[in-house]
Amino acid sequence: MLINALVFLLNTLLSLMSLAFLLRFYLQATNAPFRNPLSHAVLTITDFAVIPLRRVVPSMLKLDTSTLLLAFATQLILQFALRYLGGFPFALAGNSIWLGLAGLSALHVANFSLDLFLYAIVAQALLSWVNPYTPIAPALEALTRPILNPIRQFIPSPKGLDLSPLVAILSAQLIQMLVFSPLEIAVTKLF
């Protein structure tokens, strides 16, 4: 019972930390404005790890690779801890187990990235009905623009009704069901 509580806490805390690192990465990648409460909260939560790692890991192609690396490392620690607490025999598994854990961690980072964009699209859609001028609206718009704008080019807006969020949400859920879930099952079978 104590192990279940520890697994729950680790899963929750490290998953939230991964989401925070990914949110910081995508806010910077999409040039979102950082003068809003969401961006300030993300910076405050992640600065403790990002600033020291930036001294060692340089940015590549104008992307903050240190933040993305931290999201991956957080997932790698989580996957290792979950297996360790589950009684996985690491001593008998050999070195190939690390490749499987790295693949599973990368898959979770990709899945969390998709989740992050889904949450941003839903939040933006809801806020557009309730309060379109909220301080986090520019950050949400910057996050969702790379996904929604290409969809808007192909899907017409009947009478001003924007269907691109619905198409994006359905597409993302299909990707999660048809791509990520089978891949996760296949990688997990390696353990």
Coordinates of C-alpha atoms in Angstrom, one line a residue:
M1 CA 0.0 0.0 0.0
L2 CA 2.9 2.4 0.8
I3 CA 4.4 1.5 -2.6
N4 CA 1.2 2.4 -4.4
A5 CA 1.1 5.8 -2.6
L6 CA 4.7 6.4 -3.6
V7 CA 4.1 5.4 -7.2
F8 CA 1.1 7.7 -7.3
L9 CA 3.1 10.6 -5.9
L10 CA 6.1 10.0 -8.1
N11 CA 3.9 9.7 -11.2
T12 CA 2.0 12.9 -10.4
L13 CA 4.9 15.1 -9.4
L14 CA 7.3 14.0 -12.2
S15 CA 4.6 14.1 -14.8
L16 CA 3.7 17.6 -13.8
M17 CA 7.3 18.6 -13.9
S18 CA 7.7 17.1 -17.4
L19 CA 4.6 19.1 -18.5
A20 CA 6.1 22.3 -17.0
F21 CA 9.4 21.7 -18.8
L22 CA 7.6 21.0 -22.1
L23 CA 5.3 24.1 -21.7
R24 CA 8.4 26.2 -21.2
F25 CA 10.0 24.7 -24.3
Y26 CA 6.9 25.2 -26.5
L27 CA 6.3 28.7 -25.2
Q28 CA 9.8 29.7 -26.2
A29 CA 9.6 27.8 -29.5
T30 CA 6.4 29.5 -30.5
N31 CA 7.7 33.0 -29.4
A32 CA 4.8 33.3 -27.0
P33 CA 4.7 36.5 -25.0
F34 CA 6.2 36.0 -21.5
R35 CA 4.3 38.9 -19.8
N36 CA 1.4 36.9 -18.5
P37 CA 0.7 34.8 -15.4
L38 CA 1.1 31.4 -17.1
S39 CA 4.5 32.1 -18.5
H40 CA 5.7 33.6 -15.2
A41 CA 4.5 30.6 -13.3
V42 CA 6.2 28.2 -15.7
L43 CA 9.5 30.1 -15.5
T44 CA 9.3 30.2 -11.7
I45 CA 8.7 26.5 -11.5
T46 CA 11.4 25.4 -14.0
D47 CA 14.2 28.0 -13.5
F48 CA 15.9 25.9 -10.7
A49 CA 16.9 23.2 -13.3
V50 CA 16.9 25.1 -16.6
I51 CA 19.3 27.9 -15.8
P52 CA 22.1 25.6 -14.6
L53 CA 21.7 23.2 -17.4
R54 CA 21.7 26.0 -20.0
R55 CA 25.4 26.6 -19.1
V56 CA 26.2 23.1 -20.2
V57 CA 23.7 22.3 -23.0
P58 CA 23.6 24.9 -25.8
S59 CA 20.5 25.8 -27.7
M60 CA 20.2 24.3 -31.2
L61 CA 18.3 25.9 -34.1
K62 CA 17.0 28.6 -31.8
L63 CA 15.3 25.8 -29.6
D64 CA 16.0 25.6 -25.9
T65 CA 17.3 22.0 -26.0
S66 CA 18.2 22.1 -22.2
T67 CA 14.5 22.4 -21.4
L68 CA 13.5 19.6 -23.7
L69 CA 16.4 17.5 -22.3
L70 CA 15.0 18.1 -18.8
A71 CA 11.6 16.9 -19.8
F72 CA 13.1 13.7 -21.2
A73 CA 15.3 13.2 -18.1
T74 CA 12.3 13.7 -15.8
Q75 CA 10.4 11.0 -17.8
L76 CA 13.5 8.7 -17.7
I77 CA 13.7 9.0 -13.9
L78 CA 10.0 8.4 -13.7
Q79 CA 10.1 5.3 -15.9
F80 CA 13.1 3.9 -14.0
A81 CA 11.5 4.6 -10.6
L82 CA 8.2 3.0 -11.6
R83 CA 10.0 -0.2 -12.8
Y84 CA 12.2 -0.2 -9.7
L85 CA 9.3 0.1 -7.3
G86 CA 7.5 -2.6 -9.3
G87 CA 10.3 -5.0 -8.5
F88 CA 11.9 -5.1 -12.0
P89 CA 15.2 -7.0 -11.9
F90 CA 17.6 -4.4 -13.3
A91 CA 20.6 -6.4 -12.3
L92 CA 19.5 -9.3 -14.5
A93 CA 18.2 -7.2 -17.4
G94 CA 21.5 -6.0 -18.8
N95 CA 22.3 -2.7 -20.5
S96 CA 19.6 -3.0 -23.2
I97 CA 17.0 -2.1 -20.6
W98 CA 18.3 1.5 -20.8
L99 CA 17.5 1.7 -24.5
G100 CA 13.9 0.5 -23.7
L101 CA 13.6 3.1 -20.9
A102 CA 14.9 5.8 -23.2
G103 CA 12.4 4.9 -25.9
L104 CA 9.5 4.8 -23.5
S105 CA 10.6 8.1 -22.0
A106 CA 10.8 9.7 -25.5
L107 CA 7.4 8.3 -26.3
H108 CA 5.9 9.8 -23.1
V109 CA 7.5 13.2 -23.9
A110 CA 5.9 13.1 -27.4
N111 CA 2.5 12.1 -25.8
F112 CA 2.8 14.8 -23.2
S113 CA 3.5 17.3 -26.0
L114 CA 0.4 16.3 -27.7
D115 CA -1.6 16.5 -24.5
L116 CA -0.2 20.0 -23.9
F117 CA -1.4 21.2 -27.2
L118 CA -4.8 19.6 -26.6
Y119 CA -5.1 21.4 -23.2
A120 CA -4.1 24.7 -24.8
I121 CA -6.6 24.3 -27.6
V122 CA -9.4 23.5 -25.2
A123 CA -8.4 26.3 -22.8
Q124 CA -8.3 28.8 -25.7
A125 CA -11.7 27.7 -27.0
L126 CA -13.3 28.0 -23.6
L127 CA -11.7 31.3 -22.9
S128 CA -12.8 32.7 -26.3
W129 CA -16.4 32.2 -25.1
V130 CA -16.0 33.3 -21.5
N131 CA -13.2 35.9 -21.5
P132 CA -11.3 36.4 -24.8
Y133 CA -9.2 39.2 -23.3
T134 CA -7.7 37.2 -20.4
P135 CA -4.0 37.9 -19.8
I136 CA -3.0 34.3 -20.9
A137 CA -4.9 34.5 -24.2
P138 CA -1.8 35.7 -26.2
A139 CA 0.3 32.8 -24.8
L140 CA -2.4 30.3 -25.7
E141 CA -2.9 31.8 -29.1
A142 CA 0.9 31.5 -29.8
L143 CA 0.9 27.9 -28.6
T144 CA -2.0 26.8 -30.8
R145 CA -1.2 28.9 -33.9
P146 CA 1.2 26.3 -35.4
I147 CA -1.4 23.6 -35.2
L148 CA -4.6 25.5 -35.9
N149 CA -3.5 27.8 -38.8
P150 CA -2.7 24.9 -41.2
I151 CA -6.0 23.3 -40.4
R152 CA -7.8 26.6 -41.0
Q153 CA -6.3 26.8 -44.5
F154 CA -8.1 23.5 -45.4
I155 CA -11.3 23.6 -43.4
P156 CA -13.6 26.5 -44.2
S157 CA -15.3 28.4 -41.4
P158 CA -19.1 28.1 -42.0
K159 CA -20.7 31.5 -41.0
G160 CA -17.6 32.4 -38.9
L161 CA -17.7 29.2 -36.8
D162 CA -14.1 28.0 -36.4
L163 CA -14.0 24.2 -36.6
S164 CA -10.2 23.9 -36.5
P165 CA -10.1 23.2 -32.7
L166 CA -12.5 20.3 -33.1
V167 CA -10.5 18.9 -36.0
A168 CA -7.2 19.3 -34.1
I169 CA -8.6 17.6 -31.0
L170 CA -10.0 14.7 -32.9
S171 CA -6.8 14.3 -34.9
A172 CA -4.7 14.4 -31.8
Q173 CA -6.8 11.8 -30.0
L174 CA -6.6 9.5 -33.1
I175 CA -2.8 9.9 -33.1
Q176 CA -2.8 8.9 -29.4
M177 CA -5.0 5.9 -30.0
L178 CA -3.5 4.7 -33.2
V179 CA 0.2 5.6 -32.8
F180 CA 1.2 6.2 -29.2
S181 CA -0.8 3.5 -27.5
P182 CA 0.4 0.6 -29.7
L183 CA 4.0 1.9 -29.5
E184 CA 3.9 2.1 -25.8
I185 CA 2.5 -1.5 -25.6
A186 CA 5.2 -2.7 -27.9
V187 CA 8.0 -0.9 -26.0
T188 CA 6.6 -2.1 -22.6
K189 CA 6.7 -5.7 -23.8
L190 CA 10.4 -5.4 -24.0
F191 CA 10.5 -5.3 -20.2

